[in-house]
Amino acid sequence: MPDYKKPLPHPTPASRPFWEAAKRHELQIQRCTKCSAHIFYPRELCPECLAPDLQWIKVSGKGSVYSFTIAQQATHHGFAEEVPYVIAIVELDEGPRLTTNITGCKPEAVRIGMPVVASFDDVTPEMTLVKFRPA
Amino acid sequence: MGNLTDKYCIVGVGETPHMRPSNRTTLSMACEAVKKAMANAGLEPRDIDGMTSYQAGDSTSSNHVATALGIRLNYSLDIFGGGSSTEALIAHAVGLLEGGYCKTIVIFRSMNGRSGRRMGGQAPSGPVPPTQAAGDQQFYMHWGWTTPAQWFGMSAMRYLRDSGATTKTFAEVAVAHRYHASLNPKAIMRAPITIEDHQRSRWVSKPLRLLDCCLETDVSAAIIITSRERAFDLKQPPVFIMGGTARTMAPSPAWNYSRPEIHYVAGNYGRNRLFGMAGISQKDVDIISCYDAFTFTTTIQLEAYGFCGKGEAKDFVKGGRLQIDHELPSNLSGGHLSEGYTHGISMVIENVRQLRHRADDACPRWEEGIHTYDRKAGCRQVKKARIAACLGWGTEATSSSAILRGIIG
């Protein structure tokens, strides 16, 4: 898909495992080996206990919508044909929250608290985005 | 009260018109604003020896403005930031003056916010160039989550659900600020609106409509701060700085979306410092500027700064409470929703004018502090305006504030 016009993530050393897992259609987040806190976004130190030993674990991909907004006006040319589209915060069953798009239903059908599940969108040969759809 | 309460004063204010477009450089506009602020205070370039500004990679800098105006600086600093910067730089100025780094300091903002760099990065002539979703942005940009209406729309949606408010709560803010703009010859949007007008305006990013969103303008504005001893000899009635907060933050400010309540905003963490330093309570405040990038940001900060309880804004804003001649007039210039967009500094300037009793309205003798209080004749001056709270907003997790005191009215 050389004509993919939307912005693409630029992984950092800390976040690269997240994006590599997404490419394998797995949702992975970090867990502190010392205090067991689940962590997102990817980072180098546990924000709870400052331990540097963070391990990547596969999570269920299940969660619920914490909040969302329905973009009715395109503010980026790559999304000009998408409006209206849903931008959301999903709270994973494991606790941390991710930002995402909700697909697979009409924007008007999205509700706070709605159960959702991760889905994987291979937008380019190198990059897969983790979106969510109604569970 | 704080050690420095009432020790430093705002003595000069000035701005360019709000333009769309300006067809000018940010340097040209900044020079006009600073020159007007000096004239307003009765100061000469040789009297100014400190200068700070804030910007988002979209402005000129202190060294250019000082050069153009023949000012030699003992202190200068240009910081990065939008809303929440003005009050933070006021706090910063108080510290600098107290420390003896300079004697009289200018704070300015200059931006082609409509014709140049727009918030969210949209270019004036159309589509933005491909944007790198790097750093934090790697978890934002690719969702088409690129502008403030979408960022704050997310918090607004959850707030409505948790508080039981409806978008009519937001409408009350839009109506009040627009009414004030109708009394402000400088404002861009001056035709009064109704709750129904708000409810009929088109969606931008649900639950925010067009009339929930601020304007985008090309403008520069400046304020001048010095010690109260110097202030007594200048042209205007002094406005004392009683206290403030400077970019107070909620936990996890760079990833607000993980906080237990994303709409429990930074003002909740700053309000006791603000009122404690000023030595007053919310009931002592006559007027407020409550940052209105969106109607939502005003709404949520009424709660955060303790003017009403958590979740109570929906009742608090009813009956025109935020309008002039009511209990807590908000954004008397019309604010960013209706006057124009300056990332906060114009709201502080309006409070200064109100506290001097010199709102620049349709009253023929406003410059002498003589007003008719006839709203139908275009008088914008609040009768009793002794204490103003300036409530700045950067993001849900970042806020600055200042309480100012006048001696007239």
Coordinates of C-alpha atoms in Angstrom, one line a residue:
Chain A
M1 CA 0.0 0.0 0.0
P2 CA 2.4 2.7 -1.2
D3 CA -0.5 5.2 -1.4
Y4 CA -1.3 5.0 2.4
K5 CA -1.8 8.7 3.1
K6 CA -2.2 8.7 6.9
P7 CA 0.5 9.3 9.4
L8 CA 2.5 6.2 10.4
P9 CA 4.0 5.6 13.8
H10 CA 7.7 6.0 14.2
P11 CA 8.7 3.4 16.8
T12 CA 11.3 4.2 19.4
P13 CA 13.6 1.7 21.1
A14 CA 11.1 1.5 24.0
S15 CA 8.1 1.0 21.8
R16 CA 9.5 -1.2 19.1
P17 CA 8.4 -4.5 20.7
F18 CA 4.8 -3.2 20.8
W19 CA 4.8 -2.6 17.0
E20 CA 6.6 -5.8 16.2
A21 CA 4.0 -7.8 18.2
A22 CA 1.2 -5.9 16.4
K23 CA 2.7 -7.1 13.1
R24 CA 2.3 -10.7 14.4
H25 CA -1.3 -9.7 15.3
E26 CA -0.6 -9.9 19.0
L27 CA -1.4 -7.2 21.5
Q28 CA 1.5 -6.8 24.0
I29 CA 2.0 -4.4 26.8
Q30 CA 4.7 -4.1 29.5
R31 CA 4.6 -5.6 33.0
C32 CA 6.9 -4.7 35.8
T33 CA 8.8 -7.8 37.0
K34 CA 9.2 -6.2 40.5
C35 CA 5.7 -4.8 41.3
S36 CA 3.6 -6.5 38.6
A37 CA 2.1 -3.3 37.4
H38 CA 0.7 -3.4 33.8
I39 CA 2.0 -0.4 31.8
F40 CA 1.1 1.5 28.7
Y41 CA 2.5 3.5 26.9
P42 CA 5.8 1.7 26.4
R43 CA 8.6 3.1 28.6
E44 CA 12.0 2.3 30.2
L45 CA 11.1 2.6 33.9
C46 CA 8.1 1.3 35.8
P47 CA 6.1 4.5 36.8
E48 CA 5.0 2.8 40.0
C49 CA 8.3 1.6 41.5
L50 CA 10.9 2.9 39.1
A51 CA 12.3 -0.6 38.4
P52 CA 14.0 -0.9 35.0
D53 CA 13.0 -4.5 34.5
L54 CA 9.9 -4.4 32.3
Q55 CA 8.8 -7.5 30.5
W56 CA 6.6 -7.7 27.4
I57 CA 3.5 -9.8 27.9
K58 CA 0.7 -10.8 25.6
V59 CA -2.7 -9.6 26.8
S60 CA -6.2 -10.7 25.9
G61 CA -7.1 -7.7 23.7
K62 CA -10.4 -7.4 25.5
G63 CA -11.6 -4.2 27.0
S64 CA -14.2 -1.5 27.1
V65 CA -14.6 2.0 25.7
Y66 CA -13.6 4.5 28.4
S67 CA -14.4 7.5 26.2
F68 CA -14.5 8.5 22.5
T69 CA -15.1 11.4 20.1
I70 CA -16.6 11.3 16.7
A71 CA -14.6 13.3 14.2
Q72 CA -17.0 15.0 11.9
Q73 CA -14.6 17.2 10.1
A74 CA -11.3 16.0 8.5
T75 CA -8.3 17.9 10.0
H76 CA -5.8 15.8 8.1
H77 CA -5.9 15.1 4.4
G78 CA -5.4 11.4 5.0
F79 CA -8.7 11.2 6.8
A80 CA -10.7 13.3 4.4
E81 CA -12.7 10.4 3.1
E82 CA -13.1 8.7 6.5
V83 CA -15.3 11.2 8.3
P84 CA -17.2 10.6 10.5
Y85 CA -14.8 8.3 12.3
V86 CA -14.4 7.3 16.0
I87 CA -11.3 8.0 18.0
A88 CA -11.5 6.2 21.4
I89 CA -9.7 5.4 24.6
V90 CA -10.1 1.7 25.4
E91 CA -9.5 0.4 28.9
L92 CA -8.0 -3.1 28.7
D93 CA -9.2 -5.8 31.0
E94 CA -5.6 -5.8 32.4
G95 CA -6.1 -2.1 33.4
P96 CA -4.0 0.2 31.1
R97 CA -5.7 2.4 28.5
L98 CA -4.9 2.6 24.8
T99 CA -5.9 5.2 22.2
T100 CA -7.4 3.7 19.1
N101 CA -10.1 3.8 16.4
I102 CA -13.3 1.9 16.8
T103 CA -14.3 0.1 13.6
G104 CA -16.8 -2.5 12.7
C105 CA -19.9 -0.5 13.7
K106 CA -21.6 2.7 12.9
P107 CA -20.0 5.7 14.8
E108 CA -23.4 6.5 16.4
A109 CA -23.5 3.0 17.8
V110 CA -20.4 3.5 20.0
R111 CA -21.1 3.9 23.7
I112 CA -19.0 4.5 26.8
G113 CA -18.6 1.1 28.5
M114 CA -19.2 -0.9 25.3
P115 CA -17.1 -4.1 25.3
V116 CA -14.6 -4.2 22.5
V117 CA -11.9 -6.5 21.2
A118 CA -8.6 -5.8 19.5
S119 CA -8.3 -6.2 15.7
F120 CA -5.2 -5.8 13.6
D121 CA -5.1 -3.7 10.5
D122 CA -2.0 -4.3 8.2
V123 CA -1.9 -0.8 6.8
T124 CA 1.5 -1.2 5.1
P125 CA 3.9 -4.2 4.7
E126 CA 5.9 -2.8 7.6
M127 CA 3.2 -1.5 9.9
T128 CA 0.1 -3.0 11.6
L129 CA -2.2 -0.8 13.7
V130 CA -4.2 -2.1 16.7
K131 CA -7.8 -1.0 16.3
F132 CA -10.8 -2.2 18.3
R133 CA -14.3 -3.4 17.3
P134 CA -17.4 -4.4 19.2
A135 CA -16.9 -7.6 21.1
Chain B
M1 CA -1.1 35.4 51.8
G2 CA 2.1 34.8 49.8
N3 CA 5.3 36.7 50.6
L4 CA 5.0 38.6 47.4
T5 CA 1.3 39.2 47.3
D6 CA 0.5 42.8 46.0
K7 CA 4.3 43.5 45.6
Y8 CA 4.2 43.6 41.8
C9 CA 1.8 45.1 39.4
I10 CA 0.6 44.9 35.8
V11 CA 1.1 48.5 34.5
G12 CA 0.7 48.3 30.8
V13 CA -1.3 46.4 28.2
G14 CA -1.6 46.6 24.5
E15 CA -2.5 44.6 21.4
T16 CA -3.0 44.7 17.6
P17 CA -6.5 44.1 16.2
H18 CA -7.6 40.5 15.8
M19 CA -7.1 39.9 12.1
R20 CA -7.9 37.1 9.6
P21 CA -5.5 37.4 7.9
S22 CA -2.9 40.0 9.1
N23 CA -0.7 40.0 6.0
R24 CA 2.1 41.0 8.5
T25 CA 5.0 39.3 10.2
T26 CA 4.8 38.2 13.8
L27 CA 7.7 40.7 14.5
S28 CA 5.7 43.6 13.0
M29 CA 2.7 42.7 15.2
A30 CA 4.7 42.1 18.3
C31 CA 6.4 45.6 17.9
E32 CA 2.9 47.2 17.7
A33 CA 1.6 45.4 20.8
V34 CA 4.7 46.2 22.9
K35 CA 4.8 49.8 21.7
K36 CA 1.1 50.2 22.7
A37 CA 1.7 48.5 26.1
M38 CA 4.6 51.0 26.8
A39 CA 2.4 53.9 25.8
N40 CA -0.4 52.6 27.9
A41 CA 1.8 52.5 30.9
G42 CA 3.6 55.7 30.2
L43 CA 7.0 53.9 29.8
E44 CA 9.8 54.5 27.3
P45 CA 12.0 51.8 25.7
R46 CA 14.8 52.7 28.1
D47 CA 12.5 51.8 31.0
I48 CA 12.1 48.2 29.8
D49 CA 14.9 45.7 30.7
G50 CA 13.2 42.3 30.8
M51 CA 11.2 40.5 28.0
T52 CA 9.6 37.1 27.8
S53 CA 7.4 35.5 25.3
Y54 CA 5.7 32.1 24.5
Q55 CA 5.2 30.4 21.2
A56 CA 4.6 27.2 19.4
G57 CA 7.4 27.5 16.8
D58 CA 5.2 30.1 15.2
S59 CA 6.5 33.5 16.4
T60 CA 9.3 36.0 16.7
S61 CA 11.5 36.2 19.7
S62 CA 12.5 38.7 22.4
N63 CA 15.8 39.6 20.9
H64 CA 14.2 40.6 17.6
V65 CA 11.5 42.7 19.3
A66 CA 14.0 44.4 21.6
T67 CA 16.3 45.2 18.6
A68 CA 13.4 46.7 16.6
L69 CA 12.2 48.9 19.5
G70 CA 15.6 50.0 20.8
I71 CA 15.3 48.2 24.1
R72 CA 18.4 46.9 25.9
L73 CA 17.5 43.8 28.0
N74 CA 19.0 42.5 31.2
Y75 CA 16.8 39.4 31.0
S76 CA 15.0 37.6 28.2
L77 CA 13.5 34.2 27.6
D78 CA 11.2 32.7 24.9
I79 CA 9.4 29.6 26.0
F80 CA 7.4 26.9 24.2
G81 CA 3.7 26.7 25.0
G82 CA 0.2 27.9 24.2
G83 CA -2.6 28.3 26.7
S84 CA -1.4 28.4 30.4
S85 CA 1.7 30.3 29.4
T86 CA 0.6 33.8 30.2
E87 CA -0.2 33.2 33.9
A88 CA 3.0 31.1 34.1
L89 CA 5.1 33.9 32.7
I90 CA 3.4 36.3 35.2
A91 CA 4.6 34.1 38.1
H92 CA 8.0 33.9 36.4
A93 CA 8.1 37.7 36.1
V94 CA 7.3 38.1 39.8
G95 CA 10.3 35.9 40.7
L96 CA 12.6 37.7 38.3
L97 CA 11.7 41.1 39.6
E98 CA 12.0 39.9 43.2
G99 CA 15.4 38.4 42.4
G100 CA 16.6 41.6 40.8
Y101 CA 17.2 40.1 37.4
C102 CA 15.4 43.0 35.8
K103 CA 13.2 45.9 36.9
T104 CA 10.4 46.2 34.3
I105 CA 9.4 43.2 32.2
V106 CA 7.3 42.8 29.0
I107 CA 5.4 39.5 28.3
F108 CA 4.2 39.1 24.7
R109 CA 2.5 36.7 22.4
S110 CA 2.5 37.1 18.6
M111 CA 0.9 34.6 16.2
N112 CA -0.6 34.3 12.8
G113 CA -2.9 31.7 14.3
R114 CA -5.2 31.8 11.3
S115 CA -3.0 32.6 8.2
G116 CA 0.2 30.9 9.5
R117 CA 0.6 27.9 11.7
R118 CA -2.8 26.7 12.9
M119 CA -3.4 24.5 15.9
G120 CA -3.3 20.9 15.0
G121 CA -0.9 21.7 12.2
Q122 CA -3.3 22.4 9.4
A123 CA -1.7 24.6 6.8
P124 CA -3.7 27.7 5.7
S125 CA -3.9 26.7 2.1
G126 CA -5.3 23.2 2.6
P127 CA -4.0 19.7 3.4
V128 CA -1.1 19.3 5.8
P129 CA 2.1 17.7 4.6
P130 CA 2.7 14.1 5.7
T131 CA 3.3 14.3 9.5
Q132 CA 5.6 12.1 11.4
A133 CA 3.9 10.3 14.2
A134 CA 7.1 10.2 16.3
G135 CA 7.6 10.2 20.1
D136 CA 4.3 10.6 22.0
Q137 CA 2.6 11.2 18.7
Q138 CA 3.2 7.6 17.6
F139 CA 0.1 6.8 19.7
Y140 CA -2.0 9.7 18.5
M141 CA -1.5 10.8 15.0
H142 CA -2.3 7.7 13.1
W143 CA -5.8 7.6 14.6
G144 CA -6.7 10.9 12.9
W145 CA -6.4 12.4 16.4
T146 CA -4.7 15.6 15.3
T147 CA -6.4 18.7 16.7
P148 CA -7.5 20.2 20.0
A149 CA -11.2 19.7 19.3
Q150 CA -10.6 15.9 19.0
W151 CA -8.3 15.8 22.1
F152 CA -10.6 17.7 24.4
G153 CA -13.7 16.2 22.8
M154 CA -12.7 12.9 24.3
S155 CA -12.6 14.4 27.8
A156 CA -15.8 16.3 27.2
M157 CA -17.7 13.1 26.2
R158 CA -16.7 11.3 29.4
Y159 CA -17.5 14.4 31.4
L160 CA -21.0 14.6 30.1
R161 CA -21.5 10.9 30.9
D162 CA -20.1 11.2 34.5
S163 CA -21.7 14.5 35.4
G164 CA -25.1 14.2 33.8
A165 CA -24.5 17.5 32.0
T166 CA -25.7 18.0 28.5
T167 CA -24.3 20.1 25.6
K168 CA -26.7 22.8 26.8
T169 CA -24.3 23.4 29.6
F170 CA -21.7 24.2 27.0
A171 CA -24.2 26.4 25.2
E172 CA -24.6 28.6 28.3
V173 CA -20.8 29.4 28.1
A174 CA -21.0 30.2 24.4
V175 CA -24.0 32.5 24.8
A176 CA -22.4 34.4 27.8
H177 CA -19.0 35.0 26.1
R178 CA -20.7 36.0 22.9
Y179 CA -22.9 38.5 24.7
H180 CA -19.7 40.1 26.1
A181 CA -18.2 40.2 22.7
S182 CA -21.3 42.1 21.5
L183 CA -20.1 44.9 23.9
N184 CA -16.5 44.8 22.7
P185 CA -15.6 46.8 19.6
K186 CA -12.4 44.7 19.2
A187 CA -14.2 41.4 19.0
I188 CA -14.5 39.5 15.7
M189 CA -17.8 37.7 16.4
R190 CA -20.3 40.3 17.8
A191 CA -23.7 39.1 16.9
P192 CA -25.5 37.6 20.0
I193 CA -26.4 33.9 19.9
T194 CA -28.9 31.8 21.7
I195 CA -28.9 28.3 23.2
E196 CA -30.8 27.2 20.1
D197 CA -28.2 28.7 17.8
H198 CA -25.6 26.7 19.6
Q199 CA -27.6 23.5 19.5
R200 CA -28.1 23.9 15.7
S201 CA -24.5 24.6 14.8
R202 CA -22.7 21.8 13.0
W203 CA -20.6 19.1 14.7
V204 CA -16.8 19.4 14.7
S205 CA -15.9 16.5 16.9
K206 CA -18.7 15.1 19.0
P207 CA -19.7 16.2 21.5
L208 CA -18.2 19.6 20.4
R209 CA -20.0 21.8 17.9
L210 CA -18.8 24.7 15.9
L211 CA -20.0 27.2 18.5
D212 CA -18.1 25.2 21.2
C213 CA -14.8 26.0 19.4
C214 CA -12.7 29.2 19.7
L215 CA -11.7 31.3 16.8
E216 CA -8.4 31.3 15.0
T217 CA -6.9 34.8 14.6
D218 CA -3.7 36.7 13.7
V219 CA -2.8 38.9 16.6
S220 CA -0.2 40.1 19.0
A221 CA -0.7 41.2 22.6
A222 CA 1.6 42.4 25.4
I223 CA 1.6 43.2 29.2
I224 CA 4.2 45.0 31.3
I225 CA 4.9 44.2 35.0
T226 CA 7.0 46.2 37.5
S227 CA 7.2 46.8 41.2
R228 CA 4.3 48.6 43.0
E229 CA 6.6 51.5 43.9
R230 CA 7.3 52.2 40.2
A231 CA 3.6 51.5 39.4
F232 CA 2.4 54.4 41.5
D233 CA 4.3 56.9 39.2
L234 CA 2.9 55.5 36.0
K235 CA -0.1 56.4 33.9
Q236 CA -2.7 53.8 34.9
P237 CA -4.3 52.7 38.2
P238 CA -2.1 49.8 39.3
V239 CA -3.3 46.2 39.1
F240 CA -1.7 44.1 41.9
I241 CA -0.7 40.5 41.4
M242 CA -2.0 38.6 44.5
G243 CA -1.0 35.1 43.7
G244 CA -0.9 32.4 41.1
T245 CA 0.1 29.0 39.8
A246 CA 2.5 28.2 36.9
R247 CA 1.8 25.2 34.8
T248 CA 0.5 23.1 37.7
M249 CA 0.1 19.6 36.5
A250 CA -2.1 16.6 37.2
P251 CA -0.3 13.2 37.5
S252 CA 0.8 11.6 34.2
P253 CA 0.5 14.8 32.2
A254 CA 2.0 13.3 29.0
W255 CA -0.5 10.4 29.0
N256 CA -3.6 12.0 30.4
Y257 CA -5.7 9.2 29.1
S258 CA -4.5 6.8 31.8
R259 CA -5.7 8.9 34.7
P260 CA -8.6 7.6 36.7
E261 CA -10.8 10.5 35.5
I262 CA -9.5 12.3 32.4
H263 CA -11.7 15.3 33.2
Y264 CA -10.3 15.8 36.7
V265 CA -8.2 18.6 35.4
A266 CA -5.0 20.3 36.6
G267 CA -6.9 23.2 38.3
N268 CA -8.0 20.8 41.0
Y269 CA -4.4 20.4 42.0
G270 CA -3.7 24.2 41.8
R271 CA -6.7 25.9 43.4
N272 CA -5.6 25.7 47.0
R273 CA -2.2 27.1 46.1
L274 CA -3.8 29.9 44.1
F275 CA -6.4 31.0 46.7
G276 CA -4.0 30.3 49.6
M277 CA -1.3 32.6 48.1
A278 CA -3.8 35.3 47.3
G279 CA -5.3 35.1 50.7
I280 CA -8.9 35.1 49.4
S281 CA -11.7 32.7 48.6
Q282 CA -13.7 32.1 45.5
K283 CA -16.5 34.2 47.0
D284 CA -14.2 37.2 46.9
V285 CA -13.8 37.0 43.1
D286 CA -15.8 39.5 41.1
I287 CA -14.8 38.5 37.5
I288 CA -13.0 35.6 35.9
S289 CA -11.3 34.7 32.7
C290 CA -11.8 31.0 32.3
Y291 CA -9.9 29.7 29.4
D292 CA -12.2 29.1 26.5
A293 CA -10.4 27.2 23.8
F294 CA -13.7 25.4 24.0
T295 CA -16.9 25.9 26.0
F296 CA -15.9 22.7 27.7
T297 CA -12.6 24.1 29.0
T298 CA -14.5 26.9 30.7
T299 CA -17.1 24.6 32.1
I300 CA -14.7 22.1 33.7
Q301 CA -12.4 24.8 35.2
L302 CA -15.4 26.3 37.1
E303 CA -15.4 23.0 39.0
A304 CA -11.6 22.6 39.1
Y305 CA -11.0 26.0 40.7
G306 CA -13.8 25.5 43.1
F307 CA -16.4 28.0 41.9
C308 CA -18.9 25.1 42.1
G309 CA -18.6 21.5 43.2
K310 CA -17.6 18.6 41.1
G311 CA -20.2 17.8 38.5
E312 CA -22.2 20.9 39.4
A313 CA -21.4 23.2 36.5
K314 CA -24.5 22.1 34.7
D315 CA -26.6 23.9 37.3
F316 CA -24.1 26.6 38.1
V317 CA -24.0 28.1 34.5
K318 CA -27.8 28.3 34.3
G319 CA -29.7 31.6 34.3
G320 CA -26.8 33.6 32.8
R321 CA -24.6 33.4 35.9
L322 CA -21.5 33.9 33.7
Q323 CA -22.9 37.0 32.1
I324 CA -22.2 40.6 33.0
D325 CA -24.5 42.0 35.8
H326 CA -24.8 38.5 37.1
E327 CA -22.8 36.6 39.8
L328 CA -19.6 35.6 38.1
P329 CA -19.0 37.4 34.7
S330 CA -16.7 35.3 32.6
N331 CA -14.4 36.4 29.8
L332 CA -15.7 39.9 29.5
S333 CA -14.0 40.6 26.2
G334 CA -15.8 37.7 24.6
G335 CA -12.8 35.4 25.1
H336 CA -11.2 33.1 22.6
L337 CA -14.7 31.9 21.5
S338 CA -15.8 35.3 20.3
E339 CA -13.2 38.1 20.6
G340 CA -10.2 36.3 19.1
Y341 CA -7.5 33.8 19.8
T342 CA -4.2 34.6 21.6
H343 CA -3.4 31.5 23.7
G344 CA -4.6 33.3 26.8
I345 CA -3.0 36.7 27.1
S346 CA -6.0 38.7 25.8
M347 CA -8.1 37.3 28.7
V348 CA -5.6 38.7 31.2
I349 CA -5.6 42.0 29.4
E350 CA -9.4 42.3 29.6
N351 CA -9.3 41.6 33.4
V352 CA -6.6 44.3 33.8
R353 CA -8.9 46.8 31.9
Q354 CA -11.9 45.8 34.1
L355 CA -9.9 46.2 37.3
R356 CA -8.7 49.7 36.2
H357 CA -12.3 50.5 35.5
R358 CA -11.2 51.3 31.9
A359 CA -12.9 48.7 29.7
D360 CA -12.4 50.0 26.1
D361 CA -16.1 50.0 25.3
A362 CA -18.6 52.4 23.6
C363 CA -18.7 54.8 26.6
P364 CA -17.3 58.1 25.4
R365 CA -15.2 58.7 28.6
W366 CA -14.0 55.2 29.3
E367 CA -10.4 56.3 29.2
E368 CA -11.1 58.4 32.3
G369 CA -12.8 55.5 34.0
I370 CA -16.3 56.9 33.5
H371 CA -18.9 54.4 32.3
T372 CA -22.7 54.4 31.8
Y373 CA -23.3 50.7 32.7
D374 CA -25.9 50.8 30.0
R375 CA -25.5 47.5 28.2
K376 CA -27.8 48.5 25.4
A377 CA -25.5 51.5 24.7
G378 CA -22.5 49.2 24.6
C379 CA -21.0 49.6 28.1
R380 CA -18.9 46.6 29.0
Q381 CA -17.5 47.7 32.4
V382 CA -18.5 45.7 35.4
K383 CA -19.6 48.0 38.2
K384 CA -17.8 46.3 41.0
A385 CA -14.6 44.7 39.7
R386 CA -12.0 44.6 42.4
I387 CA -10.7 41.0 42.2
A388 CA -10.2 38.9 39.0
A389 CA -9.2 35.3 38.7
C390 CA -7.4 34.4 35.5
L391 CA -7.8 30.6 34.9
G392 CA -5.5 29.4 32.2
W393 CA -5.6 26.1 30.5
G394 CA -3.0 24.2 28.6
T395 CA -4.4 20.7 28.5
E396 CA -6.5 18.6 30.9
A397 CA -3.3 18.0 32.8
T398 CA -1.8 21.5 32.7
S399 CA -3.1 24.8 34.1
S400 CA -1.8 28.2 35.2
S401 CA -3.6 30.9 37.1
A402 CA -3.3 34.4 38.6
I403 CA -5.4 36.4 40.9
L404 CA -5.3 40.2 40.3
R405 CA -6.6 43.1 42.3
G406 CA -7.6 46.6 41.4
I407 CA -8.3 49.6 43.6
I408 CA -11.3 51.2 41.7
G409 CA -14.9 50.2 41.5

